[in-house]
Short mmCIF file of C-alpha atoms in Angstrom, two decimals:
data_model
loop_
_atom_site.label_atom_id
_atom_site.label_comp_id
_atom_site.label_asym_id
_atom_site.label_seq_id
_atom_site.Cartn_x
_atom_site.Cartn_y
_atom_site.Cartn_z
CA MET A 1 10.52 -2.49 -78.76
CA THR A 2 10.44 1.18 -79.70
CA TRP A 3 6.68 1.10 -79.17
CA VAL A 4 7.31 -0.14 -75.66
CA ALA A 5 9.68 2.78 -75.19
CA ASP A 6 6.96 5.18 -76.37
CA LEU A 7 4.51 3.62 -73.98
CA VAL A 8 6.91 3.88 -71.05
CA HIS A 9 7.90 7.45 -71.85
CA GLY A 10 4.24 8.31 -72.31
CA ILE A 11 3.44 7.01 -68.84
CA PHE A 12 6.21 9.11 -67.29
CA LEU A 13 5.18 12.19 -69.25
CA GLY A 14 1.63 11.52 -68.08
CA GLY A 15 2.85 11.60 -64.49
CA PHE A 16 4.07 15.14 -65.08
CA TYR A 17 0.76 16.16 -66.66
CA ALA A 18 -1.10 14.67 -63.71
CA LEU A 19 1.03 16.72 -61.32
CA LEU A 20 0.27 19.82 -63.35
CA ALA A 21 -3.43 18.99 -63.50
CA ALA A 22 -4.01 17.94 -59.87
CA GLY A 23 -4.57 21.50 -58.60
CA LEU A 24 -6.81 22.29 -61.54
CA ALA A 25 -8.94 19.22 -60.79
CA LEU A 26 -9.08 20.11 -57.09
CA MET A 27 -10.34 23.64 -57.70
CA PHE A 28 -12.86 22.48 -60.24
CA GLY A 29 -14.05 19.63 -58.04
CA VAL A 30 -14.58 21.80 -54.98
CA MET A 31 -15.67 25.16 -56.41
CA ARG A 32 -16.49 24.55 -60.10
CA ILE A 33 -13.81 27.13 -60.90
CA ILE A 34 -11.94 26.50 -64.13
CA ASN A 35 -8.74 28.25 -63.22
CA LEU A 36 -7.31 29.50 -66.50
CA ALA A 37 -4.40 31.03 -64.59
CA HIS A 38 -3.34 27.64 -63.26
CA GLY A 39 -0.45 27.25 -65.72
CA SER A 40 0.66 30.83 -65.03
CA LEU A 41 0.65 30.25 -61.29
CA ALA A 42 2.80 27.18 -61.93
CA LEU A 43 5.13 29.39 -63.93
CA ILE A 44 5.40 31.88 -61.07
CA GLY A 45 6.59 28.95 -58.95
CA ALA A 46 9.28 28.20 -61.53
CA TYR A 47 10.42 31.84 -61.67
CA MET A 48 10.52 32.13 -57.89
CA ALA A 49 12.67 29.00 -57.72
CA PHE A 50 14.88 30.54 -60.43
CA LEU A 51 15.34 33.71 -58.35
CA LEU A 52 16.26 31.72 -55.26
CA THR A 53 18.75 29.47 -57.07
CA GLU A 54 20.35 32.43 -58.86
CA HIS A 55 20.80 34.67 -55.84
CA LEU A 56 21.21 32.27 -52.96
CA HIS A 57 23.03 29.59 -54.97
CA ILE A 58 20.91 26.84 -53.49
CA SER A 59 19.70 23.74 -55.29
CA THR A 60 16.33 23.83 -57.01
CA TYR A 61 15.00 21.17 -54.65
CA LEU A 62 15.97 23.27 -51.64
CA ALA A 63 14.26 26.28 -53.25
CA LEU A 64 10.96 24.38 -52.94
CA ALA A 65 11.15 24.86 -49.17
CA PRO A 66 10.28 28.59 -49.36
CA VAL A 67 8.38 28.43 -52.70
CA LEU A 68 5.69 25.96 -51.61
CA PRO A 69 4.61 27.77 -48.40
CA GLY A 70 4.72 31.02 -50.36
CA ALA A 71 2.38 29.50 -52.94
CA LEU A 72 -0.02 28.42 -50.17
CA VAL A 73 -0.24 32.03 -49.05
CA VAL A 74 -0.67 33.30 -52.61
CA GLY A 75 -3.51 30.82 -53.18
CA TYR A 76 -5.26 31.76 -49.95
CA VAL A 77 -5.03 35.48 -50.67
CA LEU A 78 -6.06 34.97 -54.30
CA GLN A 79 -9.23 33.18 -53.21
CA ARG A 80 -10.10 35.65 -50.48
CA THR A 81 -9.51 38.78 -52.55
CA MET A 82 -10.46 37.86 -56.13
CA LEU A 83 -12.02 34.47 -56.70
CA GLU A 84 -14.48 34.67 -53.81
CA ARG A 85 -15.99 37.86 -55.22
CA SER A 86 -16.03 36.39 -58.73
CA LEU A 87 -17.82 33.27 -57.52
CA ARG A 88 -20.57 35.36 -55.98
CA ALA A 89 -21.21 36.94 -59.38
CA GLY A 90 -21.95 33.62 -61.08
CA GLN A 91 -20.23 30.69 -62.73
CA LEU A 92 -18.82 32.53 -65.73
CA VAL A 93 -17.12 35.34 -63.87
CA PRO A 94 -14.28 33.26 -62.35
CA LEU A 95 -13.46 32.13 -65.88
CA LEU A 96 -13.05 35.76 -66.94
CA THR A 97 -11.17 36.67 -63.78
CA THR A 98 -8.65 33.87 -64.16
CA PHE A 99 -8.28 34.62 -67.87
CA GLY A 100 -7.39 38.20 -66.96
CA LEU A 101 -5.00 36.90 -64.33
CA LEU A 102 -3.28 34.72 -66.94
CA ILE A 103 -2.59 37.77 -69.09
CA VAL A 104 -1.49 39.94 -66.19
CA ILE A 105 0.91 37.27 -64.92
CA ALA A 106 2.42 36.72 -68.38
CA ASN A 107 3.02 40.45 -68.77
CA LEU A 108 4.45 40.91 -65.29
CA LEU A 109 6.82 37.99 -65.80
CA GLN A 110 7.91 39.49 -69.09
CA GLN A 111 8.49 42.82 -67.38
CA PHE A 112 10.61 41.39 -64.58
CA PHE A 113 12.37 38.48 -66.25
CA SER A 114 12.48 39.54 -69.93
CA PRO A 115 10.96 37.37 -72.68
CA ASP A 116 14.11 35.19 -72.75
CA VAL A 117 13.93 31.53 -71.85
CA HIS A 118 15.10 30.37 -68.45
CA SER A 119 15.62 26.94 -67.01
CA LEU A 120 16.16 25.33 -63.64
CA ASP A 121 18.98 23.01 -62.69
CA ALA A 122 17.70 19.50 -61.97
CA GLY A 123 20.86 18.59 -60.05
CA ARG A 124 22.87 15.41 -60.46
CA ILE A 125 19.72 13.40 -61.13
CA GLY A 126 18.95 15.56 -64.20
CA PRO A 127 21.08 13.93 -66.88
CA ALA A 128 21.21 10.45 -65.32
CA SER A 129 19.09 7.64 -66.66
CA TRP A 130 18.52 3.96 -66.31
CA HIS A 131 19.41 2.01 -69.44
CA VAL A 132 16.95 -0.84 -69.58
CA SER A 133 17.95 -1.92 -73.08
CA SER A 134 19.52 -0.39 -76.15
CA GLU A 135 16.10 0.94 -77.14
CA LEU A 136 14.78 2.01 -73.79
CA SER A 137 16.34 4.24 -71.20
CA ILE A 138 14.41 5.89 -68.43
CA PRO A 139 15.64 9.22 -67.05
CA TRP A 140 15.74 9.19 -63.25
CA PHE A 141 14.18 12.62 -63.27
CA ASP A 142 11.06 11.20 -64.95
CA VAL A 143 10.87 8.49 -62.29
CA LEU A 144 11.11 11.19 -59.62
CA THR A 145 8.39 13.25 -61.32
CA LEU A 146 6.02 10.30 -61.55
CA GLY A 147 6.78 9.44 -57.92
CA ILE A 148 5.99 13.00 -56.84
CA ALA A 149 2.76 12.96 -58.88
CA PHE A 150 1.74 9.72 -57.17
CA SER A 151 2.57 11.09 -53.75
CA VAL A 152 0.69 14.34 -54.36
CA LEU A 153 -2.42 12.59 -55.66
CA GLY A 154 -2.21 9.95 -52.93
CA GLY A 155 -1.70 12.63 -50.30
CA LEU A 156 -4.66 14.61 -51.58
CA HIS A 157 -6.74 11.46 -51.62
CA LEU A 158 -5.83 10.76 -48.00
CA VAL A 159 -6.52 14.33 -46.93
CA LEU A 160 -9.95 14.19 -48.59
CA ARG A 161 -10.78 10.77 -47.12
CA VAL A 162 -9.60 10.82 -43.53
CA THR A 163 -9.11 14.38 -42.29
CA GLN A 164 -11.68 16.85 -41.02
CA LEU A 165 -10.55 19.34 -43.70
CA GLY A 166 -11.16 16.63 -46.29
CA ARG A 167 -14.68 15.94 -45.01
CA GLU A 168 -15.38 19.67 -44.98
CA LEU A 169 -14.04 20.01 -48.54
CA ARG A 170 -16.21 17.18 -49.82
CA ALA A 171 -19.27 18.38 -47.94
CA THR A 172 -18.80 21.93 -49.23
CA ALA A 173 -18.25 20.64 -52.77
CA ALA A 174 -21.53 18.72 -52.57
CA ASP A 175 -23.64 21.45 -50.97
CA ALA A 176 -22.04 24.64 -49.68
CA ASP A 177 -25.27 26.02 -48.15
CA THR A 178 -25.87 22.95 -46.06
CA ALA A 179 -22.20 22.76 -45.08
CA GLU A 180 -22.59 26.25 -43.60
CA LEU A 181 -25.65 25.04 -41.70
CA VAL A 182 -23.63 22.35 -39.95
CA GLY A 183 -20.91 24.79 -38.93
CA VAL A 184 -18.47 24.68 -41.84
CA ASN A 185 -17.05 28.03 -42.89
CA ALA A 186 -17.43 27.45 -46.62
CA ARG A 187 -15.38 30.49 -47.63
CA ALA A 188 -12.45 29.44 -45.45
CA VAL A 189 -12.69 25.92 -46.88
CA TYR A 190 -12.62 27.35 -50.42
CA ALA A 191 -9.58 29.45 -49.57
CA ARG A 192 -7.77 26.41 -48.20
CA ALA A 193 -8.62 24.43 -51.35
CA THR A 194 -7.18 27.17 -53.55
CA ALA A 195 -4.10 27.43 -51.33
CA ILE A 196 -3.44 23.71 -51.77
CA ALA A 197 -4.14 23.90 -55.51
CA VAL A 198 -1.72 26.80 -56.03
CA ALA A 199 0.98 25.08 -53.99
CA ILE A 200 0.65 21.95 -56.14
CA ALA A 201 0.74 24.18 -59.24
CA ALA A 202 3.98 25.79 -58.02
CA LEU A 203 5.48 22.35 -57.37
CA ALA A 204 4.51 21.29 -60.90
CA GLY A 205 5.94 24.56 -62.22
CA VAL A 206 9.32 23.95 -60.61
CA PHE A 207 9.42 20.45 -62.10
CA TYR A 208 8.41 21.90 -65.44
CA GLY A 209 11.32 24.35 -65.20
CA MET A 210 13.70 21.46 -64.55
CA ARG A 211 12.49 19.38 -67.49
CA SER A 212 12.37 22.12 -70.12
CA ALA A 213 13.15 25.76 -70.72
CA PHE A 214 10.34 28.21 -69.99
CA ASP A 215 9.40 31.75 -70.95
CA PRO A 216 6.72 34.10 -69.60
CA ASN A 217 4.09 32.80 -72.03
CA ALA A 218 4.57 29.11 -71.30
CA GLY A 219 1.72 29.18 -68.78
CA ALA A 220 -1.07 29.03 -71.34
CA ASN A 221 0.49 26.06 -73.12
CA GLU A 222 0.97 24.06 -69.96
CA LEU A 223 -2.56 24.94 -68.89
CA LEU A 224 -3.86 23.39 -72.08
CA TYR A 225 -2.17 20.03 -71.38
CA ALA A 226 -3.30 20.06 -67.77
CA PHE A 227 -6.82 20.88 -68.86
CA GLU A 228 -6.79 18.04 -71.38
CA ALA A 229 -5.59 15.62 -68.71
CA VAL A 230 -8.46 16.69 -66.43
CA VAL A 231 -11.08 16.30 -69.15
CA ILE A 232 -9.78 12.95 -70.41
CA GLY A 233 -9.66 11.72 -66.82
CA GLY A 234 -13.34 12.40 -66.18
CA ILE A 235 -13.43 15.99 -64.87
CA GLY A 236 -12.85 16.62 -61.22
CA SER A 237 -11.79 13.15 -60.12
CA LEU A 238 -8.25 12.83 -58.75
CA TRP A 239 -7.19 9.39 -59.91
CA GLY A 240 -9.00 10.03 -63.17
CA THR A 241 -6.62 12.95 -63.60
CA LEU A 242 -3.64 10.59 -63.35
CA VAL A 243 -5.22 8.26 -65.91
CA GLY A 244 -6.02 11.27 -68.11
CA GLY A 245 -2.45 12.53 -67.87
CA ILE A 246 -1.06 9.14 -68.81
CA VAL A 247 -3.45 8.72 -71.74
CA LEU A 248 -2.42 12.17 -72.95
CA GLY A 249 1.28 11.41 -72.48
CA ILE A 250 1.09 8.11 -74.34
CA SER A 251 -0.89 9.67 -77.22
CA GLN A 252 1.72 12.41 -77.58
CA GLU A 253 4.64 9.97 -77.54
CA ILE A 254 2.98 7.72 -80.09
CA GLY A 255 2.09 10.75 -82.22
CA ALA A 256 5.70 11.91 -82.08
CA HIS A 257 6.88 8.43 -83.00
CA ILE A 258 4.92 8.60 -86.24
CA ASN A 259 6.12 12.12 -86.95
CA GLN A 260 7.85 14.56 -84.61
CA GLU A 261 5.33 17.24 -85.53
CA TYR A 262 2.39 15.12 -84.39
CA PHE A 263 3.40 15.29 -80.72
CA ALA A 264 0.91 17.93 -79.60
CA LEU A 265 -1.60 17.16 -82.33
CA ALA A 266 -2.05 13.53 -81.27
CA GLY A 267 -2.82 14.68 -77.72
CA HIS A 268 -5.38 17.20 -78.92
CA VAL A 269 -7.06 14.62 -81.16
CA VAL A 270 -7.42 12.14 -78.30
CA PHE A 271 -8.73 14.92 -76.07
CA LEU A 272 -11.36 15.91 -78.63
CA ALA A 273 -12.29 12.29 -79.27
CA VAL A 274 -12.84 11.68 -75.55
CA LEU A 275 -14.87 14.86 -75.27
CA VAL A 276 -17.09 13.98 -78.23
CA ALA A 277 -17.53 10.37 -77.12
CA ARG A 278 -18.45 11.46 -73.63
CA SER A 279 -20.93 14.16 -74.53
CA ALA A 280 -22.55 11.88 -77.11
CA SER A 281 -22.93 8.82 -74.92
CA SER A 282 -23.40 9.89 -71.36
CA ALA A 283 -23.92 13.55 -70.66
CA PRO A 284 -25.64 12.81 -67.35
CA ARG A 285 -22.65 10.77 -66.21
CA ILE A 286 -20.38 13.78 -66.48
CA ARG A 287 -22.58 15.65 -64.08
CA TYR A 288 -22.54 12.62 -61.83
CA THR A 289 -18.75 12.53 -61.68
CA LEU A 290 -18.78 16.21 -60.81
CA ARG A 291 -20.73 15.54 -57.67
CA ARG A 292 -18.66 12.48 -56.86
CA PHE A 293 -15.44 14.41 -56.61
CA ALA A 294 -12.68 12.17 -55.26
CA MET B 1 -37.87 31.67 -17.66
CA SER B 2 -35.59 33.89 -19.72
CA ALA B 3 -35.92 33.99 -23.48
CA LEU B 4 -33.23 32.01 -25.31
CA LEU B 5 -34.37 33.36 -28.66
CA GLN B 6 -36.10 36.64 -29.39
CA VAL B 7 -37.35 37.50 -32.84
CA GLU B 8 -38.35 41.13 -33.36
CA SER B 9 -40.40 42.30 -36.36
CA LEU B 10 -38.53 40.06 -38.78
CA ASP B 11 -38.99 40.60 -42.51
CA VAL B 12 -37.58 38.08 -44.99
CA ARG B 13 -37.85 38.34 -48.75
CA HIS B 14 -37.26 36.02 -51.69
CA GLY B 15 -36.57 38.67 -54.29
CA LEU B 16 -39.83 40.58 -54.63
CA LEU B 17 -41.84 38.09 -52.63
CA GLN B 18 -42.07 38.91 -48.97
CA ALA B 19 -42.16 35.49 -47.33
CA VAL B 20 -42.04 36.59 -43.67
CA ARG B 21 -43.72 39.79 -42.51
CA GLN B 22 -43.12 41.52 -39.21
CA VAL B 23 -42.83 38.31 -37.24
CA SER B 24 -42.07 38.61 -33.52
CA PHE B 25 -41.94 35.85 -30.94
CA GLU B 26 -39.82 34.49 -28.13
CA VAL B 27 -38.69 31.03 -27.21
CA ALA B 28 -37.71 30.27 -23.64
CA GLU B 29 -34.91 27.91 -22.66
CA GLY B 30 -36.13 24.31 -22.71
CA GLU B 31 -39.33 25.15 -24.53
CA THR B 32 -40.68 23.49 -27.67
CA LEU B 33 -42.45 25.74 -30.14
CA ALA B 34 -44.30 24.34 -33.13
CA LEU B 35 -44.81 26.51 -36.20
CA VAL B 36 -47.80 25.36 -38.19
CA GLY B 37 -49.45 26.73 -41.29
CA ALA B 38 -50.27 25.98 -44.89
CA ASN B 39 -47.70 25.55 -47.65
CA GLY B 40 -46.10 28.87 -48.51
CA ALA B 41 -47.02 30.49 -45.21
CA GLY B 42 -43.34 31.32 -44.61
CA LYS B 43 -42.47 28.72 -41.97
CA SER B 44 -39.42 27.26 -43.69
CA THR B 45 -38.13 30.67 -44.69
CA LEU B 46 -38.49 31.82 -41.09
CA LEU B 47 -36.49 28.82 -39.85
CA ARG B 48 -33.81 29.36 -42.48
CA ALA B 49 -33.54 33.00 -41.47
CA LEU B 50 -33.09 31.95 -37.84
CA ALA B 51 -30.33 29.55 -38.89
CA GLY B 52 -28.60 32.22 -40.95
CA ALA B 53 -29.15 30.61 -44.34
CA HIS B 54 -31.29 33.57 -45.39
CA ARG B 55 -30.48 37.19 -44.66
CA PRO B 56 -33.54 39.02 -43.31
CA ALA B 57 -34.58 42.28 -44.94
CA GLY B 58 -35.49 43.83 -41.62
CA GLY B 59 -35.96 43.15 -37.92
CA ARG B 60 -33.72 41.49 -35.38
CA VAL B 61 -32.83 38.02 -34.18
CA VAL B 62 -31.46 37.90 -30.63
CA PHE B 63 -29.95 34.69 -29.25
CA GLU B 64 -28.76 34.41 -25.66
CA GLY B 65 -29.11 38.18 -25.43
CA ARG B 66 -26.82 38.74 -28.42
CA ASP B 67 -27.95 40.29 -31.70
CA ILE B 68 -27.10 37.67 -34.35
CA THR B 69 -29.07 39.17 -37.26
CA ALA B 70 -25.93 39.71 -39.36
CA MET B 71 -24.08 36.59 -38.23
CA PRO B 72 -23.30 34.03 -40.98
CA ALA B 73 -24.74 30.52 -40.67
CA HIS B 74 -21.54 28.72 -39.65
CA ARG B 75 -20.98 31.14 -36.75
CA ARG B 76 -24.56 30.65 -35.56
CA VAL B 77 -23.82 26.94 -35.40
CA LYS B 78 -20.86 27.73 -33.16
CA ALA B 79 -23.15 29.94 -31.08
CA GLY B 80 -25.49 26.98 -30.61
CA ILE B 81 -28.18 27.04 -33.29
CA ALA B 82 -28.63 24.02 -35.55
CA LEU B 83 -31.10 23.48 -38.36
CA VAL B 84 -32.33 20.17 -39.72
CA PRO B 85 -33.24 21.40 -43.19
CA GLU B 86 -36.30 20.45 -45.15
CA GLY B 87 -35.58 17.50 -47.43
CA ARG B 88 -32.74 16.44 -45.08
CA ARG B 89 -29.97 17.66 -47.40
CA LEU B 90 -27.37 15.08 -46.43
CA PHE B 91 -24.03 15.07 -48.22
CA PRO B 92 -24.84 12.16 -50.58
CA ASP B 93 -21.34 10.82 -51.19
CA LEU B 94 -20.22 10.98 -47.59
CA THR B 95 -20.90 8.03 -45.33
CA VAL B 96 -23.29 8.29 -42.40
CA GLU B 97 -20.37 8.66 -40.04
CA GLU B 98 -18.69 11.29 -42.23
CA ASN B 99 -21.94 13.24 -42.39
CA LEU B 100 -21.95 13.27 -38.60
CA ARG B 101 -18.27 14.13 -38.31
CA VAL B 102 -18.46 17.08 -40.70
CA ALA B 103 -20.75 18.73 -38.19
CA GLY B 104 -18.01 18.40 -35.59
CA ALA B 105 -16.43 21.44 -37.27
CA ALA B 106 -18.20 23.72 -34.80
CA HIS B 107 -16.21 22.27 -31.88
CA ARG B 108 -18.93 22.89 -29.32
CA ASP B 109 -18.66 21.01 -26.06
CA GLY B 110 -21.52 18.78 -25.11
CA ARG B 111 -22.75 15.26 -24.79
CA TRP B 112 -23.25 14.54 -28.50
CA THR B 113 -20.54 12.50 -30.19
CA VAL B 114 -20.74 10.00 -33.05
CA ASP B 115 -21.21 7.19 -30.52
CA GLU B 116 -23.92 9.08 -28.65
CA VAL B 117 -25.83 9.76 -31.86
CA LEU B 118 -25.58 6.13 -32.93
CA GLU B 119 -26.86 5.12 -29.52
CA ALA B 120 -29.80 7.53 -29.78
CA PHE B 121 -30.61 6.29 -33.29
CA PRO B 122 -29.81 2.55 -33.15
CA LEU B 123 -31.03 2.09 -36.72
CA LEU B 124 -27.90 3.96 -37.89
CA GLN B 125 -25.53 1.65 -36.05
CA PRO B 126 -25.10 -0.89 -38.89
CA LEU B 127 -25.10 1.87 -41.53
CA ARG B 128 -22.25 4.04 -40.33
CA ARG B 129 -20.00 3.22 -43.29
CA LYS B 130 -22.75 3.41 -45.90
CA ARG B 131 -23.07 6.33 -48.30
CA ALA B 132 -25.86 8.66 -47.25
CA ALA B 133 -27.40 8.52 -50.72
CA SER B 134 -28.06 4.79 -50.30
CA LEU B 135 -30.18 5.21 -47.15
CA SER B 136 -33.96 5.08 -46.91
CA GLY B 137 -35.92 8.22 -46.10
CA GLY B 138 -36.23 7.42 -42.41
CA GLU B 139 -32.56 6.55 -42.10
CA GLN B 140 -31.65 9.79 -43.85
CA GLN B 141 -33.86 11.77 -41.51
CA ALA B 142 -32.25 10.15 -38.48
CA THR B 143 -28.83 10.99 -39.91
CA ALA B 144 -29.89 14.58 -40.56
CA ILE B 145 -31.13 15.02 -36.99
CA GLY B 146 -28.00 13.30 -35.68
CA ARG B 147 -25.85 15.60 -37.78
CA ALA B 148 -27.53 18.64 -36.26
CA LEU B 149 -27.10 17.18 -32.77
CA MET B 150 -23.37 16.71 -33.40
CA THR B 151 -23.02 20.49 -33.10
CA ASN B 152 -24.41 20.23 -29.55
CA PRO B 153 -27.03 22.93 -30.13
CA ARG B 154 -28.84 24.90 -27.47
CA LEU B 155 -31.55 25.61 -30.02
CA LEU B 156 -32.58 22.96 -32.52
CA LEU B 157 -34.62 24.00 -35.56
CA LEU B 158 -36.49 21.18 -37.28
CA ASP B 159 -38.03 21.70 -40.69
CA GLU B 160 -40.70 19.19 -41.69
CA VAL B 161 -38.99 16.16 -40.23
CA SER B 162 -41.93 13.91 -41.07
CA LEU B 163 -42.30 14.96 -44.69
CA GLY B 164 -42.26 12.04 -47.09
CA LEU B 165 -41.80 9.41 -44.40
CA ALA B 166 -43.99 6.38 -43.68
CA PRO B 167 -46.18 6.84 -40.56
CA ILE B 168 -44.31 4.18 -38.62
CA VAL B 169 -40.99 5.92 -39.39
CA VAL B 170 -42.44 9.27 -38.32
CA GLU B 171 -43.41 7.59 -35.06
CA GLY B 172 -39.78 6.58 -34.56
CA VAL B 173 -38.48 10.06 -35.36
CA TYR B 174 -40.89 11.67 -32.89
CA HIS B 175 -40.02 9.10 -30.29
CA SER B 176 -36.39 10.24 -30.43
CA LEU B 177 -37.49 13.89 -30.44
CA ARG B 178 -39.35 13.32 -27.18
CA GLY B 179 -36.10 12.08 -25.72
CA LEU B 180 -34.42 15.34 -26.75
CA ILE B 181 -37.22 17.47 -25.38
CA GLU B 182 -37.07 15.69 -22.04
CA GLY B 183 -33.31 16.22 -22.09
CA GLY B 184 -33.95 19.99 -22.08
CA THR B 185 -33.08 20.88 -25.70
CA THR B 186 -34.93 23.96 -26.90
CA ILE B 187 -36.73 23.21 -30.15
CA VAL B 188 -38.56 25.16 -32.83
CA LEU B 189 -40.18 22.81 -35.28
CA VAL B 190 -42.17 23.24 -38.44
CA GLU B 191 -44.80 20.58 -38.88
CA GLN B 192 -47.65 20.09 -41.34
CA ASP B 193 -49.37 17.53 -39.15
CA LEU B 194 -51.37 19.55 -36.65
CA ALA B 195 -52.06 16.66 -34.30
CA ARG B 196 -48.41 15.81 -34.08
CA ALA B 197 -47.38 19.43 -33.59
CA MET B 198 -49.88 19.90 -30.79
CA GLY B 199 -48.86 16.59 -29.27
CA VAL B 200 -45.18 17.40 -28.88
CA ALA B 201 -44.96 21.19 -28.46
CA ASP B 202 -45.41 23.40 -25.39
CA ARG B 203 -46.56 26.22 -27.58
CA VAL B 204 -48.03 26.48 -31.06
CA ALA B 205 -47.75 29.42 -33.45
CA CYS B 206 -49.78 29.43 -36.61
CA MET B 207 -48.49 31.28 -39.66
CA LEU B 208 -50.55 32.62 -42.52
CA GLU B 209 -49.16 34.57 -45.46
CA GLY B 210 -45.92 35.37 -43.66
CA ARG B 211 -47.47 36.47 -40.36
CA ILE B 212 -48.05 34.74 -37.06
CA VAL B 213 -51.82 34.92 -36.74
CA LEU B 214 -52.33 32.79 -33.68
CA GLU B 215 -50.03 31.83 -30.86
CA GLY B 216 -50.64 30.13 -27.56
CA ALA B 217 -49.71 27.42 -25.10
CA ARG B 218 -50.82 23.93 -26.01
CA GLY B 219 -53.55 23.84 -23.39
CA GLU B 220 -54.99 27.22 -24.32
CA LEU B 221 -55.67 26.51 -27.95
CA THR B 222 -58.26 24.20 -29.35
CA ARG B 223 -57.79 22.29 -32.54
CA GLU B 224 -60.60 24.30 -34.10
CA GLN B 225 -58.95 27.61 -33.33
CA VAL B 226 -55.70 26.47 -34.92
CA THR B 227 -57.50 25.02 -37.95
CA ASP B 228 -59.34 28.30 -38.48
CA ALA B 229 -56.12 30.29 -38.26
CA TYR B 230 -54.42 27.76 -40.52
CA PHE B 231 -56.86 28.53 -43.32
CA GLY B 232 -57.24 32.20 -42.42
CA LEU B 233 -60.89 31.93 -41.48
CA ARG B 234 -60.89 34.23 -38.46
CA ARG B 235 -58.16 36.78 -38.69
CA ALA B 236 -59.66 38.81 -35.85
CA GLU B 237 -58.11 36.34 -33.47
CA ALA B 238 -54.61 37.29 -34.51
CA SER B 239 -52.35 37.96 -31.60
CA ALA B 240 -48.83 39.24 -31.38
#
């Protein structure tokens, strides 16, 4: 029965990882940018929500109302001012740019908010849980997180499938030159993709802040889990990211069940195993999934 | 007839290689110009420069009286220039219909809609929900032309539309092109097949090593003249 509990908790944890990883997968799928600052941008979302709840005394959920549109703007400006230039200089440069951004953000957060840990109030739903049996209880907050992850991924899927922006995103991801030749402003499409990715990151960051305490350096850690979820899920595919997140979550829960200290380790081991298996068996397939984004 | 497109001493480079040298010509509204020439003569590069996919190193491109030399490709599409690129370049994972709809981004008014394109290319009708990558060469070419038409262009640039297609399929493609030409669309097309180029175009320009070495109305030029220019046998005949 406890194994069932691990499995269930792993699935819910995976939902959170998927939420964290969705923006990362989107940016990689559309622009081949591995955004190392993704976790840090999520953290900025958490800190902004913290500011709003502290000073305006509003609930964390209400704080999302200004944080998410703000994140859209930040993403758009980030793409237009920094990432666009980096992309023009080659594939490696955005990696360096976002790595620099990660460090700058961590230091700025430390400057403004001190290195102390902060946390966000999850409201009445926070401590409540559903007691399925004596061995298994499911926190409502985890259910909410998984639900949000599903909605975000489903929403993204719909946007990509049925809207004009979605068609433009997929066309630009496949062949930016040709997209330009049929009238798509590839740079504007990229900026919109980054805007959406940063908004999802901020959403994930706020949820992160409600589930655990955070400090200015938490971004890199969270990035690692998100990155692992993306890679396990098949790199750049949206639903794969959900599967990847859940596989990662379950591995960590099972690892922790064996020994508390194996929580992170078990996830890393599964991540490495998937990476090795994939590069050994089907290197061409990875490239194929890249093109078949979403 | 006023010139829809004016090209003035255009230079285009690929790095150190100068692919187009001092090319000047005009295309009038409703006219069809065929660019012929051997491989590597600079025809495709010239077309790509007109579409905005390649920044020229010098010279000017004027469209509807407006200098568009520095205009990016997507804005040229909005201005009314569409290119059917060499090798078709469809978006492989989008369906036929999605490939057409993407090109609706330009929001230009005109007769071409998804339904109109499917009517003009009936072979696409049953394929509209199929992935572009699964189509045959001829079906892909029809989709590529349809995609360009979806932007309702005033000037349609066609790069090697018959390349790699079976003769009977080429026949079908040219049949639909004739429909466009009769409908008044201005066309600049690159074609390896001299007979076909001279059959469909009002005017033929022959390129050699990046320059236009011979240009004239269809009736004025003989096949021999064009063949000579094609292989660079009589450069003395070069005209502006």
